[in-house]
């Protein structure tokens, strides 16, 4: 093992348990895991084979964390997992601190209990640390983002001292990653979840269970799971039911044609410009044609995101270009609608159509400012420590109640709304996401005229802006 760590990140295989040496077709379970990691985008893989015990392993992790220049992933060498499960953890574009969780499995000796709230781990367990109200289990894989490596090093060193002194009970190297997760969570580090879903990721304790775990992997079609994961599960109603069911069938063909997400974004922009040109003609046939083209443009816009998730072709430039393209397409269509309405109503500014168009643009600009300014302020506050941090909890406290602060009022009610219910979809629709805006523009333009489109956008948009503003204020007041 070397001390030179790459900026792209490092994966540490902790091959220090008896189970890591269990046999399989590839040699040992650690060999099998290393072969899987070799198929993923390049990261330096270091195998820790020290026989010095838990404290020694933890001190090596601390040393690596202090010299690393990218995310550090920690994987038990006895992990039997789908390659796609490893990718869920290691290839997320945020490259932040997160852990593999399995909501379907019960907690056990090699699957410590966790409590997850809002996609973050609020309490983690080990053989020493208990978790009241646990609702999921740790699947064994942990990644520390670059910003949290200092905390990881401190936690590892503290755990090493506690393990040496026996104050954590009879803990062993089997729990190295489990204890580090406990330490990160109790230090206040926001640890996000990487959900396994239907994928498998287990830590066998003997040869028979290892053989069974490897055989069980064949029960799941990894590519199908990857395809399903490419389609966002938290989109709006229109996108979820009238767009994604169609575009998901185009993901594999687009990948086979070697289309990049940015190329699909470019085609989407071109189709939206054609829609604006048709809208500018103003006649009924032109309005219907423009509406259909605008729907197609949005479908392609969904496809580029799905293709990016399927191929894991995430780039900051691509995300920025996609967002800017959305704004450009929508505003181009506004101009086309206003021009077409004016052309068919004697020219000039009939019924104040240009004022309505500008007002609709301004309202959408304000709404986007509310959204992105809030997200940016949350990120900035997190960087400067201005966010109300979760209080640090001692590693010597056996029970982790999490010291949760219950959500109040409307926000608490909103959090309890079941996904897929009518109220859930109403909440998603009231903010007028881009899918609903596309449907609103296309339908009103096709069956009525541009003036009705702009009035509808202003009315619904005003309600959405008020709803978003109240929601941001309530979240900030937590």
XYZ file of C-alpha atoms in Angstrom:
478
model
C 0.000 0.000 0.000
C 1.317 3.447 -0.964
C 0.719 6.948 0.366
C 0.147 8.630 -3.017
C -3.568 9.161 -3.529
C -5.137 10.432 -6.732
C -7.364 13.492 -7.056
C -10.075 11.311 -8.589
C -10.384 9.538 -5.259
C -9.345 6.353 -3.565
C -11.064 3.087 -2.722
C -9.768 1.245 0.321
C -10.544 -2.473 0.491
C -10.371 -3.630 4.088
C -9.268 -7.238 3.571
C -8.590 -7.745 7.268
C -11.412 -10.120 8.192
C -11.524 -13.924 7.878
C -14.465 -13.686 5.469
C -12.397 -11.599 3.035
C -10.344 -14.718 2.346
C -13.317 -16.943 1.537
C -12.990 -18.635 -1.834
C -14.858 -17.961 -5.081
C -14.267 -18.376 -8.802
C -12.077 -15.257 -8.931
C -9.911 -16.377 -5.993
C -11.030 -14.733 -2.762
C -13.949 -12.417 -2.086
C -11.473 -9.529 -1.999
C -10.135 -10.540 -5.423
C -13.672 -10.660 -6.759
C -14.447 -7.210 -5.388
C -11.223 -5.776 -6.839
C -12.127 -7.189 -10.270
C -15.528 -5.498 -10.081
C -13.991 -2.166 -9.149
C -11.662 -2.435 -12.136
C -14.699 -2.245 -14.429
C -15.755 1.114 -12.987
C -14.179 4.474 -13.931
C -10.595 4.743 -12.765
C -9.936 5.218 -9.078
C -6.909 4.115 -7.142
C -7.698 0.912 -5.225
C -5.672 0.149 -2.133
C -6.001 -3.171 -0.341
C -5.430 -3.115 3.391
C -4.251 -6.520 4.603
C -2.803 -5.526 7.973
C -3.227 -8.098 10.724
C -2.702 -5.575 13.509
C -6.322 -5.538 14.650
C -9.090 -2.966 14.638
C -7.056 -0.102 16.118
C -4.295 -0.573 13.544
C -6.808 -0.611 10.690
C -8.431 2.578 11.944
C -5.086 4.357 12.179
C -4.265 3.405 8.590
C -7.629 4.849 7.498
C -6.830 8.053 9.426
C -3.462 8.316 7.695
C -4.989 7.825 4.251
C -7.723 10.372 4.951
C -5.169 13.011 5.908
C -3.184 12.718 2.654
C -6.081 12.095 0.246
C -6.951 14.710 -2.367
C -10.297 13.250 -3.393
C -13.154 11.185 -1.951
C -12.164 8.097 0.013
C -14.419 5.040 -0.225
C -14.191 2.287 2.383
C -15.357 -1.197 1.413
C -15.067 -4.387 3.477
C -13.071 -6.956 1.539
C -15.764 -9.564 2.209
C -18.495 -7.598 0.425
C -20.539 -9.567 -2.122
C -22.426 -7.057 -4.235
C -23.727 -6.269 -7.686
C -21.317 -4.058 -9.601
C -24.210 -1.673 -10.103
C -24.601 -1.420 -6.313
C -20.973 -0.322 -6.036
C -21.536 2.208 -8.815
C -24.526 3.693 -6.957
C -22.129 4.638 -4.180
C -18.934 5.404 -6.079
C -20.164 7.129 -9.231
C -22.599 9.668 -7.835
C -21.667 13.053 -9.360
C -21.756 14.863 -6.007
C -18.737 12.832 -4.805
C -19.871 13.597 -1.276
C -20.219 11.595 1.926
C -22.768 8.813 1.612
C -23.381 5.217 2.618
C -25.024 2.208 1.014
C -28.305 1.410 2.741
C -30.727 -1.475 2.342
C -34.286 -0.658 3.304
C -35.480 -4.177 2.524
C -33.185 -6.106 4.868
C -33.439 -6.450 8.618
C -30.554 -5.276 10.755
C -28.113 -7.950 11.913
C -24.508 -8.546 12.993
C -23.104 -7.588 9.587
C -25.927 -5.160 8.795
C -26.050 -2.507 11.539
C -29.264 -0.548 12.064
C -29.690 2.996 10.777
C -32.270 5.699 11.055
C -32.750 7.704 7.886
C -34.705 10.955 7.594
C -35.066 12.909 4.382
C -32.323 10.996 2.591
C -29.771 11.496 5.373
C -28.571 9.144 8.083
C -29.437 10.606 11.479
C -28.341 7.658 13.631
C -26.041 4.693 12.974
C -25.376 1.581 15.001
C -22.742 -1.035 15.735
C -22.404 -3.881 18.246
C -21.833 -1.176 20.880
C -24.103 1.592 19.578
C -27.869 1.067 19.468
C -30.346 2.970 17.307
C -33.873 3.500 18.635
C -36.509 3.714 15.884
C -34.171 2.311 13.227
C -35.817 2.156 9.797
C -33.114 0.715 7.526
C -29.778 -1.122 7.596
C -26.204 -0.332 6.575
C -25.079 -2.423 3.606
C -21.346 -2.014 4.207
C -20.100 0.611 1.721
C -19.094 4.093 2.877
C -17.623 7.063 1.033
C -16.253 10.207 2.662
C -16.288 13.300 0.493
C -13.163 15.412 0.265
C -14.656 18.096 2.523
C -15.187 15.533 5.306
C -11.828 13.758 5.189
C -10.499 15.729 8.145
C -13.426 14.595 10.276
C -12.955 11.016 9.047
C -9.307 11.086 10.160
C -10.190 12.454 13.610
C -13.002 9.931 14.040
C -10.744 7.045 13.005
C -8.068 8.087 15.498
C -10.587 8.493 18.319
C -12.131 5.108 17.563
C -8.666 3.505 17.526
C -7.972 4.801 21.031
C -11.380 3.681 22.323
C -10.977 0.236 20.772
C -7.513 -0.204 22.276
C -8.758 0.719 25.719
C -11.702 -1.675 25.439
C -14.290 1.047 26.077
C -16.342 0.025 23.023
C -16.690 -3.575 24.133
C -15.532 -6.585 22.096
C -15.431 -4.849 18.695
C -13.395 -6.454 15.893
C -12.053 -5.481 12.433
C -15.344 -6.744 11.002
C -16.885 -3.496 12.288
C -14.287 -1.050 10.983
C -16.549 0.607 8.421
C -19.604 0.373 10.703
C -17.800 2.259 13.473
C -16.507 4.908 11.073
C -20.063 5.540 9.885
C -21.196 5.900 13.504
C -18.390 8.365 14.101
C -19.176 10.490 11.058
C -22.880 10.662 11.881
C -22.243 11.474 15.533
C -19.748 14.172 14.520
C -22.507 15.996 12.664
C -21.324 15.178 9.141
C -24.297 15.031 6.747
C -24.156 11.466 5.444
C -26.489 10.910 2.508
C -27.918 7.567 1.539
C -27.144 5.509 -1.544
C -30.111 3.165 -1.727
C -29.645 -0.369 -3.030
C -33.225 -0.824 -4.195
C -33.535 -4.320 -5.712
C -29.751 -4.786 -5.867
C -27.896 -7.075 -3.454
C -24.961 -6.220 -1.210
C -24.165 -8.545 1.691
C -21.281 -9.615 3.908
C -21.211 -13.412 4.252
C -19.844 -15.026 7.399
C -18.879 -18.425 5.974
C -18.224 -20.274 2.730
C -21.787 -21.548 2.387
C -23.293 -18.074 2.831
C -20.710 -16.620 0.413
C -21.614 -19.164 -2.266
C -25.320 -18.485 -1.737
C -24.801 -14.716 -1.896
C -22.903 -14.958 -5.188
C -25.587 -17.210 -6.694
C -28.289 -14.789 -5.595
C -26.730 -11.978 -7.636
C -27.960 -13.682 -10.826
C -31.563 -13.127 -9.727
C -31.382 -9.431 -10.615
C -30.962 -7.885 -14.065
C -28.446 -5.142 -13.291
C -28.936 -3.348 -16.589
C -32.685 -3.190 -16.041
C -32.128 -1.755 -12.579
C -29.758 0.779 -14.103
C -32.374 1.685 -16.697
C -35.073 2.065 -14.044
C -32.728 4.240 -12.002
C -32.172 6.525 -14.978
C -35.807 7.637 -14.796
C -36.301 10.059 -11.921
C -38.807 8.890 -9.338
C -39.548 12.367 -7.948
C -40.592 14.218 -11.110
C -43.873 16.046 -11.543
C -47.137 14.366 -12.532
C -46.974 15.269 -16.216
C -43.384 14.117 -16.590
C -43.911 10.913 -14.600
C -47.017 9.749 -16.452
C -46.999 11.387 -19.888
C -43.318 11.734 -20.803
C -40.995 9.344 -18.942
C -42.970 6.188 -19.845
C -42.197 7.033 -23.489
C -38.646 8.350 -23.249
C -37.377 5.422 -21.145
C -37.678 3.266 -24.283
C -35.294 5.628 -26.093
C -32.470 5.453 -23.542
C -30.850 2.256 -24.789
C -31.182 3.165 -28.505
C -29.660 6.590 -27.808
C -26.804 4.925 -25.940
C -26.325 2.417 -28.768
C -26.093 5.327 -31.224
C -23.396 6.843 -28.982
C -25.444 10.005 -28.481
C -24.191 12.155 -25.619
C -26.554 13.945 -23.229
C -25.277 17.279 -24.544
C -26.080 16.237 -28.118
C -29.643 15.388 -27.102
C -29.874 18.769 -25.355
C -28.824 20.446 -28.604
C -31.522 18.621 -30.580
C -34.058 19.587 -27.910
C -33.143 23.266 -28.315
C -33.453 23.021 -32.111
C -36.919 21.451 -31.837
C -38.012 24.170 -29.385
C -36.870 26.853 -31.832
C -38.967 25.169 -34.534
C -41.898 25.201 -32.111
C -41.400 28.939 -31.574
C -41.325 29.488 -35.347
C -44.617 27.642 -35.766
C -46.153 29.558 -32.857
C -45.109 32.808 -34.531
C -47.394 32.007 -37.497
C -50.428 32.410 -35.246
C -52.939 30.207 -37.125
C -54.697 27.242 -35.529
C -52.734 24.627 -37.464
C -49.499 26.438 -36.631
C -50.411 26.595 -32.930
C -51.163 22.861 -32.831
C -47.919 22.076 -34.655
C -45.983 24.317 -32.273
C -47.596 22.612 -29.277
C -46.614 19.155 -30.543
C -43.058 20.266 -31.247
C -42.798 21.873 -27.807
C -43.928 18.593 -26.209
C -41.305 16.741 -28.280
C -38.647 19.229 -27.194
C -39.498 18.612 -23.549
C -39.442 14.842 -24.079
C -35.927 15.167 -25.492
C -35.020 17.330 -22.527
C -36.107 14.494 -20.219
C -34.189 12.007 -22.342
C -30.901 13.880 -22.001
C -31.107 13.647 -18.211
C -32.086 9.991 -18.336
C -29.229 9.253 -20.714
C -26.787 11.077 -18.416
C -27.919 8.992 -15.453
C -27.852 5.750 -17.456
C -24.342 6.340 -18.819
C -23.225 8.242 -15.721
C -22.041 10.948 -18.080
C -22.461 13.696 -15.511
C -20.539 16.927 -16.001
C -20.983 20.357 -14.367
C -20.940 21.907 -17.851
C -23.682 19.568 -19.011
C -25.880 20.368 -16.013
C -25.373 24.105 -16.537
C -26.023 23.839 -20.280
C -29.199 21.856 -19.652
C -30.535 24.468 -17.233
C -29.691 27.347 -19.567
C -31.251 25.492 -22.499
C -34.502 25.084 -20.557
C -34.715 28.822 -19.963
C -33.828 29.669 -23.571
C -36.403 27.257 -25.020
C -39.198 28.492 -22.796
C -38.537 32.165 -23.449
C -38.168 31.569 -27.189
C -41.608 29.991 -27.182
C -43.007 33.003 -25.282
C -41.669 35.291 -27.999
C -43.082 33.074 -30.745
C -46.530 32.968 -29.111
C -46.642 36.740 -28.595
C -45.465 37.453 -32.149
C -48.025 35.063 -33.635
C -50.859 36.556 -31.597
C -49.883 40.091 -32.641
C -49.571 39.076 -36.290
C -53.080 37.600 -36.377
C -54.648 40.509 -34.471
C -53.512 43.442 -36.582
C -49.930 43.853 -35.345
C -48.605 46.077 -32.606
C -49.463 45.074 -29.042
C -53.064 43.819 -29.187
C -54.592 43.072 -25.779
C -51.230 43.917 -24.221
C -49.848 40.589 -25.449
C -46.204 41.694 -25.277
C -46.706 43.009 -21.734
C -48.141 39.613 -20.778
C -45.225 37.820 -22.402
C -42.644 39.963 -20.603
C -44.526 39.573 -17.309
C -44.526 35.780 -17.726
C -40.775 35.831 -18.390
C -40.126 38.021 -15.379
C -42.250 35.842 -13.108
C -40.411 32.711 -14.170
C -37.077 34.501 -13.702
C -38.090 35.484 -10.155
C -39.205 31.933 -9.374
C -35.953 30.481 -10.624
C -34.042 33.058 -8.591
C -35.971 31.999 -5.483
C -35.114 28.374 -6.129
C -31.446 28.695 -6.995
C -30.671 31.525 -4.571
C -32.058 29.425 -1.724
C -30.086 26.355 -2.813
C -26.960 28.481 -3.110
C -27.447 30.041 0.314
C -27.880 26.605 1.871
C -24.624 25.454 0.246
C -22.788 28.626 1.324
C -24.104 28.299 4.860
C -22.922 24.715 4.933
C -19.448 25.785 3.780
C -19.164 28.482 6.447
C -20.807 26.522 9.231
C -23.788 28.859 9.392
C -26.333 26.091 9.162
C -27.652 24.819 12.490
C -25.390 21.775 12.774
C -26.557 18.548 14.293
C -24.925 18.464 17.734
C -21.942 16.180 18.117
C -22.624 13.055 20.184
C -20.063 11.098 22.131
C -18.954 7.753 20.761
C -19.172 6.401 24.308
C -22.945 6.872 24.462
C -24.377 3.416 23.685
C -27.845 4.639 22.683
C -28.250 7.119 19.861
C -31.626 8.811 20.094
C -30.453 11.316 17.510
C -31.843 14.283 19.433
C -34.279 14.904 16.674
C -36.204 18.130 16.546
C -39.694 17.313 15.293
C -40.972 19.212 12.304
C -43.823 21.564 13.074
C -47.096 22.552 11.504
C -47.625 22.354 7.769
C -44.080 21.166 7.119
C -44.584 18.114 9.352
C -47.854 17.321 7.599
C -46.185 17.703 4.194
C -43.455 15.259 5.171
C -46.049 12.617 6.040
C -47.815 12.757 2.692
C -47.458 9.363 1.062
C -45.625 9.252 -2.268
C -48.103 8.564 -5.057
C -51.138 9.880 -3.198
C -53.390 12.576 -4.622
C -52.086 15.102 -2.095
C -48.501 14.212 -2.991
C -49.120 14.907 -6.678
C -51.020 18.100 -5.832
C -47.977 19.322 -3.915
C -45.752 18.482 -6.866
C -48.029 20.209 -9.357
C -48.759 23.394 -7.416
C -45.149 24.605 -7.830
C -45.624 24.519 -11.608
C -42.498 22.518 -12.503
C -41.234 22.543 -16.059
C -43.310 19.512 -17.045
C -46.534 21.149 -15.930
C -45.501 24.418 -17.598
C -44.880 22.564 -20.839
C -48.299 20.936 -20.656
C -49.966 24.249 -19.775
C -48.324 26.067 -22.688
C -48.930 23.297 -25.214
C -52.577 22.637 -24.308
C -53.721 26.255 -23.957
C -51.907 27.296 -27.141
C -53.348 24.394 -29.136
C -56.976 24.808 -28.027
C -57.103 28.584 -27.415
C -54.561 31.351 -28.017
C -51.412 32.955 -26.657
C -53.274 35.414 -24.436
C -54.958 32.580 -22.553
C -51.566 30.868 -22.282
C -49.901 33.888 -20.686
C -52.796 34.604 -18.314
C -52.743 30.976 -17.176
C -48.961 31.086 -16.694
C -49.173 34.284 -14.655
C -52.008 33.013 -12.465
C -50.555 29.583 -11.725
C -47.030 30.993 -11.546
C -48.043 33.544 -8.895
C -49.555 30.792 -6.733
C -46.421 28.675 -7.232
C -44.120 31.559 -6.266
C -46.092 32.216 -3.072
C -46.067 28.508 -2.195
C -42.309 28.269 -2.774
C -41.617 31.406 -0.735
C -43.640 30.156 2.229
C -41.981 26.752 1.979
C -38.483 28.230 1.975
C -39.305 30.382 4.990
C -40.681 27.396 6.910
C -37.645 25.254 6.132
C -35.300 28.054 7.150
C -37.158 28.450 10.447
C -36.679 24.798 11.444
